[in-house]
Amino acid sequence: MKQRGTRPLPKHTKRPSENAFQTAKPAQTKSQTKEQTMQNYLTPNFSFAPVVPDRALGSRVWDTEGREYIDLAGGIAVNALGHCHPALIAALNEQAHKLWHISNIYTTEPAQNLARRLVEHTFADKVFFCNSGAEANEAALKLARKHARDRFGEGKHQIVACTNAFHGRTLFTVSVGGQPKYSRDFAPLPAGIAHVPFNDPAALAEAVSGHTCAVIIEPVQGESGVLPATPEFLRAARELCDRFDAALIFDEVQTGMGRTGELFAYQHTGIAPDILTSAKALGSGFPLAAMLTTDRLAPAFAPGSHGTTFGGNPLACAVGCAAFDLINREDTRANTRRQGAALTAALEKLGRDTGIFQSVRGQGLLIGCVLAEPYAGKAASFTAAALKHGVMVLVAGANVIRLAPSLLLTDDDLSAALPRLEAAAREWLRTQ
Ligand SMILES: *Cc1c(COP(=O)(O)O)cnc(C)c1O
């Protein structure tokens, strides 16, 4: 099949029946708003934006009305190589003609090829593939519990996590995550989980004991505000885990695969975990996740102890290999650092010029803009204003605007996005 290369895709001409939110039945009446129509068939746990993305290329997205947006969100820290990268399309197409799915009683070349890349470039010896960040963390926590039980018996099951952490939405991961608003309505919750304040080595030392099987940390807390862990906190976690035979788990679902300017964020510090989870950018848009671990812990996942139907499927792993090879390049790392610094400087200037931000923080191309005091709690309303002006951004909690654009962000993308962001900020400030 012919590739489109990097030329813009032709504008779609849609028949009404192709609209994703319509059916053959005349479900839409004139009195329904677009938003109501969009929520017709889906559960209401997402509150959708009032535009419908239709196609995308690089850092540009077009909606069904043909309006252009610059994607500084990277989907949601997922599209590390932008949208529709030709090398990923080629890998997906090639694999689509060979093998889509096969039982996990077989291994495949794409899965072995991607696992080899991950092992060769990290602390890890073994890889477990799955489909989402939550599943990778679920696997990490189950591995840590089982390893501790196999070696030390039932009493060693406690998991120590951080307040405001985010580890996914399964019942176990939402309980380990440190945001009760995401877990309390689903009680009773799994037991044996303690939380300590992030970046508080003394509190961590107090919580970790001989009963601890794992400490789980995000090297940069993503969802709750783009807060980097201090090297002292990570070092304390490593030492405590060594002293008490507990597994140190780094949740790099958001920070991993080049986002911070290294392949994984732990590589900035040299403090290695026993288990690392990766998802979001690993498939760069195709659902794919991995749990990495060492030869010391891996044997606890004996045959039959854990599993997945779709994990490691050939389509996902073929895309993952192509994404890995593009992300793990010196020029990609250099672009991430350069554009990260440029974007941070521009956002700091916007903050100074308009008073909208009190500070800008983060690492590489994972950037958080903390709203100034008068605008605290209003991050979501700013993202709506940015979208109106043609820029996609994210929130990280109620007070922080988060940017996680493509690692291949160009000077053109940046110089087109900045005036739109400034216009959005000025208009939004007038309405506050
Ligand atoms: C997004 C995220 C998850 C959850 O990943 P899903 O693919 O949505 O399950 C877990 N941990 C961190 C740090 C994340 O950013």
Coordinates of C-alpha atoms and ligand atoms in Angstrom, one line a residue:
M1 CA 0.0 0.0 0.0
K2 CA 1.2 3.5 -0.8
Q3 CA 2.3 5.8 2.0
R4 CA 1.1 9.3 2.2
G5 CA 4.5 10.5 3.4
T6 CA 4.5 13.8 5.1
R7 CA 2.1 15.6 2.7
P8 CA -1.1 16.9 4.4
L9 CA -4.0 14.5 4.1
P10 CA -6.8 15.5 1.7
K11 CA -9.8 17.0 3.4
H12 CA -12.4 14.4 4.1
T13 CA -15.7 14.8 2.4
K14 CA -18.1 13.0 4.8
R15 CA -21.5 11.6 4.1
P16 CA -23.8 12.3 7.1
S17 CA -23.9 8.6 7.9
E18 CA -20.2 8.5 8.5
N19 CA -20.4 10.9 11.5
A20 CA -19.2 8.9 14.5
F21 CA -22.0 10.1 16.7
Q22 CA -24.9 9.4 14.3
T23 CA -26.5 6.1 13.5
A24 CA -28.6 5.0 10.6
K25 CA -31.6 5.9 12.8
P26 CA -32.6 9.6 12.9
A27 CA -31.4 9.9 16.5
Q28 CA -30.5 13.6 16.2
T29 CA -33.1 16.2 16.4
K30 CA -32.7 19.9 15.8
S31 CA -33.2 20.8 19.4
Q32 CA -30.2 18.6 20.5
T33 CA -27.0 20.5 21.0
K34 CA -23.8 19.0 19.5
E35 CA -22.6 18.1 23.0
Q36 CA -25.7 16.2 23.8
T37 CA -25.4 14.3 20.5
M38 CA -21.8 13.4 21.3
Q39 CA -22.7 11.8 24.6
N40 CA -25.6 9.8 23.1
Y41 CA -23.9 6.4 23.1
L42 CA -21.1 6.6 25.7
T43 CA -21.2 6.5 29.4
P44 CA -20.9 10.0 30.9
N45 CA -17.6 9.5 32.7
F46 CA -15.8 11.9 30.2
S47 CA -17.0 15.4 29.6
F48 CA -16.1 15.9 26.0
A49 CA -14.8 19.1 24.4
P50 CA -17.2 20.7 22.0
V51 CA -15.1 19.8 18.9
V52 CA -14.6 16.4 17.2
P53 CA -11.0 15.6 16.1
D54 CA -11.1 14.0 12.7
R55 CA -7.5 13.7 11.3
A56 CA -4.0 14.7 12.3
L57 CA -0.4 15.0 11.1
G58 CA 2.7 15.8 13.1
S59 CA 1.6 18.3 15.8
R60 CA -1.5 19.5 13.9
V61 CA -5.0 18.2 14.3
W62 CA -8.1 19.0 12.3
D63 CA -11.7 18.7 13.5
T64 CA -14.7 17.6 11.5
E65 CA -15.3 21.2 10.6
G66 CA -11.8 21.5 9.1
R67 CA -10.5 23.8 11.9
E68 CA -6.8 23.4 12.7
Y69 CA -5.3 22.9 16.2
I70 CA -1.7 22.6 17.4
D71 CA -1.5 19.7 19.7
L72 CA 0.7 20.6 22.7
A73 CA -1.0 17.8 24.7
G74 CA 0.5 14.9 22.6
G75 CA -3.0 13.3 22.8
I76 CA -2.4 12.8 26.5
A77 CA 1.4 12.5 26.7
V78 CA 1.0 9.6 24.3
N79 CA 1.8 10.8 20.7
A80 CA 5.6 11.2 21.4
L81 CA 6.2 11.2 17.6
G82 CA 3.3 13.4 16.7
H83 CA 0.3 12.1 14.8
C84 CA 0.5 9.6 11.8
H85 CA 4.3 9.4 11.7
P86 CA 5.1 7.7 8.4
A87 CA 7.5 5.1 10.0
L88 CA 4.8 4.0 12.4
I89 CA 2.2 3.8 9.6
A90 CA 4.6 1.7 7.7
A91 CA 5.3 -0.6 10.6
L92 CA 1.6 -1.0 11.4
N93 CA 0.8 -1.7 7.7
E94 CA 3.5 -4.2 7.3
Q95 CA 2.5 -6.1 10.4
A96 CA -1.2 -5.9 9.5
H97 CA -0.4 -8.0 6.4
K98 CA 1.5 -10.6 8.5
L99 CA -0.1 -11.4 11.9
W100 CA -2.6 -9.5 14.1
H101 CA -3.2 -11.7 17.0
I102 CA -2.1 -15.1 18.3
S103 CA -2.5 -16.7 21.7
N104 CA 0.0 -15.9 24.3
I105 CA 1.0 -19.5 24.4
Y106 CA 3.2 -18.4 21.4
T107 CA 5.7 -15.6 21.4
T108 CA 6.3 -13.5 18.3
E109 CA 9.2 -11.7 16.7
P110 CA 7.7 -8.2 17.2
A111 CA 7.3 -8.9 21.0
Q112 CA 10.8 -10.3 21.3
N113 CA 12.3 -7.5 19.3
L114 CA 10.7 -4.8 21.4
A115 CA 11.5 -6.6 24.7
R116 CA 15.2 -6.9 23.6
R117 CA 15.3 -3.2 22.9
L118 CA 13.9 -2.4 26.3
V119 CA 16.3 -4.8 28.1
E120 CA 19.3 -3.5 26.1
H121 CA 18.7 0.1 27.0
T122 CA 17.6 -0.1 30.7
F123 CA 18.3 -1.8 34.0
A124 CA 15.9 -4.6 33.2
D125 CA 16.3 -8.2 32.2
K126 CA 12.7 -9.2 31.5
V127 CA 9.6 -7.6 30.1
F128 CA 5.9 -8.3 30.5
F129 CA 3.6 -6.7 27.9
C130 CA 0.1 -5.4 28.4
N131 CA -2.2 -2.7 27.0
S132 CA -2.4 0.2 29.4
G133 CA -0.6 2.0 32.2
A134 CA -3.0 0.7 34.8
E135 CA -2.4 -2.9 33.7
A136 CA 1.4 -2.4 33.8
N137 CA 1.1 -1.1 37.3
E138 CA -1.3 -3.8 38.3
A139 CA 1.3 -6.3 37.1
A140 CA 4.1 -4.5 38.9
L141 CA 2.2 -4.5 42.2
K142 CA 1.1 -8.1 41.8
L143 CA 4.7 -9.1 41.0
A144 CA 6.1 -7.3 44.1
R145 CA 3.5 -9.0 46.3
K146 CA 4.1 -12.4 44.9
H147 CA 7.8 -12.1 45.0
A148 CA 7.7 -11.1 48.7
R149 CA 5.3 -13.8 49.6
D150 CA 7.3 -16.5 47.7
R151 CA 10.5 -15.5 49.6
F152 CA 9.3 -14.1 52.9
G153 CA 5.8 -15.3 53.6
E154 CA 2.4 -13.7 53.9
G155 CA 3.2 -10.9 56.3
K156 CA 5.3 -9.0 53.8
H157 CA 2.6 -7.4 51.6
Q158 CA 2.5 -3.7 52.4
I159 CA 2.7 -1.2 49.5
V160 CA 4.0 2.3 50.2
A161 CA 2.8 5.0 47.7
C162 CA 2.7 8.8 47.6
T163 CA -0.1 11.2 48.3
N164 CA -1.5 12.7 45.0
A165 CA 0.1 9.9 43.0
F166 CA -1.7 8.6 39.9
H167 CA -1.2 4.9 38.9
G168 CA -4.3 4.1 36.8
R169 CA -8.0 3.3 37.2
T170 CA -8.2 -0.4 38.1
L171 CA -9.4 -1.0 41.6
F172 CA -5.9 -1.9 42.8
T173 CA -4.1 1.0 41.1
V174 CA -6.7 3.5 42.0
S175 CA -6.3 2.4 45.6
V176 CA -2.5 2.7 45.4
G177 CA -2.8 6.1 43.8
G178 CA -2.9 8.8 46.4
Q179 CA -6.1 10.6 45.3
P180 CA -9.1 9.4 47.4
K181 CA -11.5 11.2 45.0
Y182 CA -10.8 8.5 42.4
S183 CA -11.1 5.5 44.8
R184 CA -13.5 6.1 47.7
D185 CA -16.7 5.6 45.7
F186 CA -15.5 2.1 44.8
A187 CA -14.9 0.8 48.3
P188 CA -14.3 -1.7 49.8
L189 CA -10.7 -1.2 48.5
P190 CA -7.7 -3.6 48.5
A191 CA -5.9 -3.5 51.9
G192 CA -2.3 -3.1 52.8
I193 CA -1.5 0.2 51.2
A194 CA 0.0 3.2 53.0
H195 CA 0.6 6.8 51.6
V196 CA 3.3 9.2 52.5
P197 CA 3.8 12.8 51.3
F198 CA 5.7 13.1 48.0
N199 CA 9.3 14.2 48.4
D200 CA 9.4 13.6 52.1
P201 CA 12.2 11.2 52.8
A202 CA 11.6 11.2 56.6
A203 CA 7.9 10.2 56.2
L204 CA 9.1 7.5 53.8
A205 CA 11.6 6.2 56.3
E206 CA 8.8 6.1 58.9
A207 CA 6.5 4.1 56.6
V208 CA 8.8 1.5 55.1
S209 CA 9.4 -1.6 57.3
G210 CA 10.0 -5.4 57.1
H211 CA 6.3 -5.7 56.1
T212 CA 6.8 -3.6 53.0
C213 CA 6.9 -5.4 49.7
A214 CA 7.0 -2.4 47.4
V215 CA 7.5 1.4 47.2
I216 CA 6.0 2.9 44.1
I217 CA 6.9 6.4 42.9
E218 CA 6.4 8.5 39.8
P219 CA 9.8 10.2 39.0
V220 CA 7.7 13.2 38.0
Q221 CA 4.1 13.2 39.4
G222 CA 2.2 13.8 36.2
E223 CA -1.6 13.9 36.6
S224 CA -1.4 15.8 39.9
G225 CA 0.7 18.7 38.8
V226 CA 4.0 17.9 37.0
L227 CA 6.0 17.7 40.2
P228 CA 9.5 16.3 39.8
A229 CA 10.8 14.0 42.6
T230 CA 13.9 15.2 44.3
P231 CA 17.0 13.1 44.0
E232 CA 17.1 12.8 47.8
F233 CA 13.6 11.3 47.9
L234 CA 14.5 8.8 45.1
R235 CA 17.8 7.9 46.9
A236 CA 16.0 7.4 50.2
A237 CA 13.5 5.1 48.5
R238 CA 16.3 3.1 46.9
E239 CA 18.1 2.7 50.3
L240 CA 15.0 1.8 52.2
C241 CA 14.0 -0.8 49.6
D242 CA 17.5 -2.3 49.8
R243 CA 17.5 -2.4 53.6
F244 CA 14.0 -4.0 53.9
D245 CA 14.0 -6.3 50.8
A246 CA 11.2 -4.3 49.2
A247 CA 10.8 -3.7 45.4
L248 CA 11.3 -0.2 44.2
I249 CA 8.7 0.5 41.5
F250 CA 9.1 3.5 39.2
D251 CA 5.8 4.4 37.4
E252 CA 7.2 5.8 34.2
V253 CA 3.9 5.5 32.3
Q254 CA 4.0 9.3 31.6
T255 CA 7.7 10.1 32.1
G256 CA 9.1 7.2 30.0
M257 CA 10.0 6.9 26.4
G258 CA 11.9 10.1 25.9
R259 CA 9.5 12.6 27.4
T260 CA 11.9 14.1 29.9
G261 CA 15.0 14.1 27.6
E262 CA 16.3 10.6 28.5
L263 CA 14.7 7.3 27.5
F264 CA 13.4 6.9 31.0
A265 CA 13.4 9.6 33.7
Y266 CA 15.4 7.4 36.2
Q267 CA 18.3 7.6 33.8
H268 CA 18.8 11.3 34.8
T269 CA 19.7 10.2 38.3
G270 CA 21.3 6.8 38.0
I271 CA 18.9 5.5 40.7
A272 CA 17.5 2.4 39.2
P273 CA 14.3 0.6 40.2
D274 CA 13.6 -3.1 40.5
I275 CA 10.4 -2.7 38.4
L276 CA 9.5 0.0 35.9
T277 CA 6.2 0.5 34.1
S278 CA 5.9 2.2 30.7
A279 CA 2.8 2.9 28.5
K280 CA 1.5 6.1 27.0
A281 CA 4.4 6.9 24.6
L282 CA 5.6 3.3 24.3
G283 CA 3.1 2.7 21.4
S284 CA 3.1 6.4 20.5
G285 CA -0.6 6.2 19.9
F286 CA -1.2 2.4 19.6
P287 CA -2.3 0.8 22.9
L288 CA 0.8 -0.8 24.4
A289 CA 2.3 -1.0 27.9
A290 CA 5.1 -2.9 29.5
M291 CA 6.4 -3.9 32.9
L292 CA 10.2 -4.2 33.1
T293 CA 11.9 -6.1 35.9
T294 CA 15.1 -7.9 36.9
D295 CA 16.1 -11.6 36.8
R296 CA 15.8 -11.5 40.6
L297 CA 12.0 -10.7 40.7
A298 CA 10.8 -12.1 37.4
P299 CA 10.7 -15.8 38.5
A300 CA 7.7 -14.9 40.8
F301 CA 5.7 -14.6 37.6
A302 CA 5.9 -18.4 37.0
P303 CA 3.8 -19.9 34.2
G304 CA 0.1 -19.3 34.9
S305 CA 0.6 -16.8 37.7
H306 CA -0.4 -13.7 35.6
G307 CA -1.7 -13.2 32.1
T308 CA -3.4 -11.1 29.4
T309 CA -5.2 -11.8 26.1
F310 CA -4.0 -8.8 24.1
G311 CA -0.7 -8.0 25.8
G312 CA 2.3 -8.1 23.5
N313 CA 0.2 -8.5 20.4
P314 CA 2.2 -8.3 17.2
L315 CA 0.5 -5.1 15.8
A316 CA 1.3 -3.2 19.0
C317 CA 4.8 -4.5 19.3
A318 CA 5.6 -3.8 15.7
V319 CA 4.6 -0.2 16.1
G320 CA 6.4 -0.1 19.5
C321 CA 9.7 -1.2 17.8
A322 CA 9.4 1.6 15.2
A323 CA 8.6 4.1 17.9
F324 CA 11.4 3.0 20.1
D325 CA 14.0 3.4 17.3
L326 CA 12.8 6.9 16.6
I327 CA 12.6 8.0 20.2
N328 CA 15.9 6.4 21.2
R329 CA 17.9 8.7 18.9
E330 CA 20.3 11.4 19.9
D331 CA 18.6 14.0 17.7
T332 CA 15.2 13.2 19.3
R333 CA 16.7 13.6 22.7
A334 CA 18.3 16.9 21.6
N335 CA 15.1 18.2 20.1
T336 CA 13.2 17.3 23.3
R337 CA 15.7 19.3 25.5
R338 CA 15.9 22.2 23.1
Q339 CA 12.1 22.6 22.5
G340 CA 11.5 21.9 26.2
A341 CA 13.8 24.8 27.1
A342 CA 12.2 27.1 24.4
L343 CA 8.7 26.3 25.4
T344 CA 9.5 26.7 29.1
A345 CA 11.1 30.1 28.5
A346 CA 8.1 31.2 26.4
L347 CA 5.6 30.1 29.0
E348 CA 7.7 31.9 31.7
K349 CA 7.6 35.0 29.6
L350 CA 3.8 34.7 29.1
G351 CA 3.5 34.3 32.9
R352 CA 5.5 37.5 33.5
D353 CA 3.8 39.5 30.7
T354 CA 0.2 38.6 31.7
G355 CA 0.4 37.4 35.3
I356 CA -1.4 34.2 34.4
F357 CA 1.2 31.8 35.8
Q358 CA 3.2 31.9 39.0
S359 CA 5.7 29.3 37.9
V360 CA 6.6 26.9 35.2
R361 CA 8.2 23.5 36.1
G362 CA 8.9 20.0 34.7
Q363 CA 11.5 18.2 32.7
G364 CA 12.1 18.0 29.0
L365 CA 8.8 18.2 27.2
L366 CA 6.7 17.5 30.3
I367 CA 5.8 21.0 31.4
G368 CA 3.5 22.3 34.1
C369 CA 2.4 25.9 34.3
V370 CA 1.1 26.7 37.8
L371 CA -1.8 29.3 37.6
A372 CA -1.2 32.4 39.7
E373 CA -3.1 32.6 43.0
P374 CA -6.2 34.5 41.7
Y375 CA -6.9 31.8 39.1
A376 CA -6.3 28.8 41.4
G377 CA -8.7 25.9 40.6
K378 CA -9.5 27.2 37.1
A379 CA -7.1 25.1 34.9
A380 CA -9.9 23.3 33.1
S381 CA -11.5 26.5 32.0
F382 CA -8.2 27.7 30.5
T383 CA -7.8 24.5 28.4
A384 CA -11.3 25.3 26.9
A385 CA -10.1 28.9 26.1
A386 CA -6.9 27.5 24.5
L387 CA -8.9 25.1 22.4
K388 CA -11.0 27.9 21.1
H389 CA -7.8 29.6 20.0
G390 CA -6.6 26.5 18.3
V391 CA -4.2 25.0 20.8
M392 CA -4.7 21.7 22.7
V393 CA -3.3 21.6 26.2
L394 CA -4.0 19.5 29.3
V395 CA -4.6 20.0 33.0
A396 CA -2.7 18.4 35.8
G397 CA -5.0 18.9 38.7
A398 CA -7.1 22.0 39.2
N399 CA -4.2 24.5 39.3
V400 CA -1.8 23.4 36.6
I401 CA -1.8 23.6 32.8
R402 CA 0.2 20.6 31.4
L403 CA 2.0 20.5 28.1
A404 CA 3.3 17.2 26.7
P405 CA 3.7 17.8 23.0
S406 CA 5.4 15.7 20.4
L407 CA 9.1 15.1 21.0
L408 CA 9.5 16.1 17.3
L409 CA 7.9 19.5 17.9
T410 CA 9.2 21.9 15.2
D411 CA 10.1 25.5 15.4
D412 CA 7.1 26.2 13.1
D413 CA 4.8 24.4 15.4
L414 CA 6.1 26.3 18.4
S415 CA 6.0 29.7 16.7
A416 CA 2.5 29.1 15.5
A417 CA 1.3 27.9 18.9
L418 CA 2.7 30.7 21.1
P419 CA 0.7 33.6 19.7
R420 CA -2.5 31.5 19.9
L421 CA -1.7 30.6 23.5
E422 CA -1.0 34.3 24.3
A423 CA -4.3 35.3 22.7
A424 CA -6.1 32.6 24.6
A425 CA -4.5 33.8 27.9
R426 CA -5.3 37.4 27.4
E427 CA -8.9 36.7 26.4
W428 CA -9.4 34.2 29.3
L429 CA -7.9 36.7 31.8
R430 CA -10.4 39.3 30.7
T431 CA -13.3 37.0 31.7
Q432 CA -11.9 36.1 35.1
Ligands
LIG1 C1 -1.7 7.8 32.6 C2 -1.0 7.2 33.7 C3 -1.4 5.9 34.2 C4 -2.5 5.1 33.7 O1 -2.4 4.7 32.3 P1 -3.6 4.2 31.5 O2 -3.0 3.8 30.2 O3 -4.6 5.3 31.4 O4 -4.2 3.0 32.3 C5 -0.6 5.4 35.2 N1 0.4 6.0 35.8 C6 0.8 7.3 35.3 C7 2.0 7.9 35.9 C8 0.1 7.9 34.3 O5 0.4 9.1 33.9

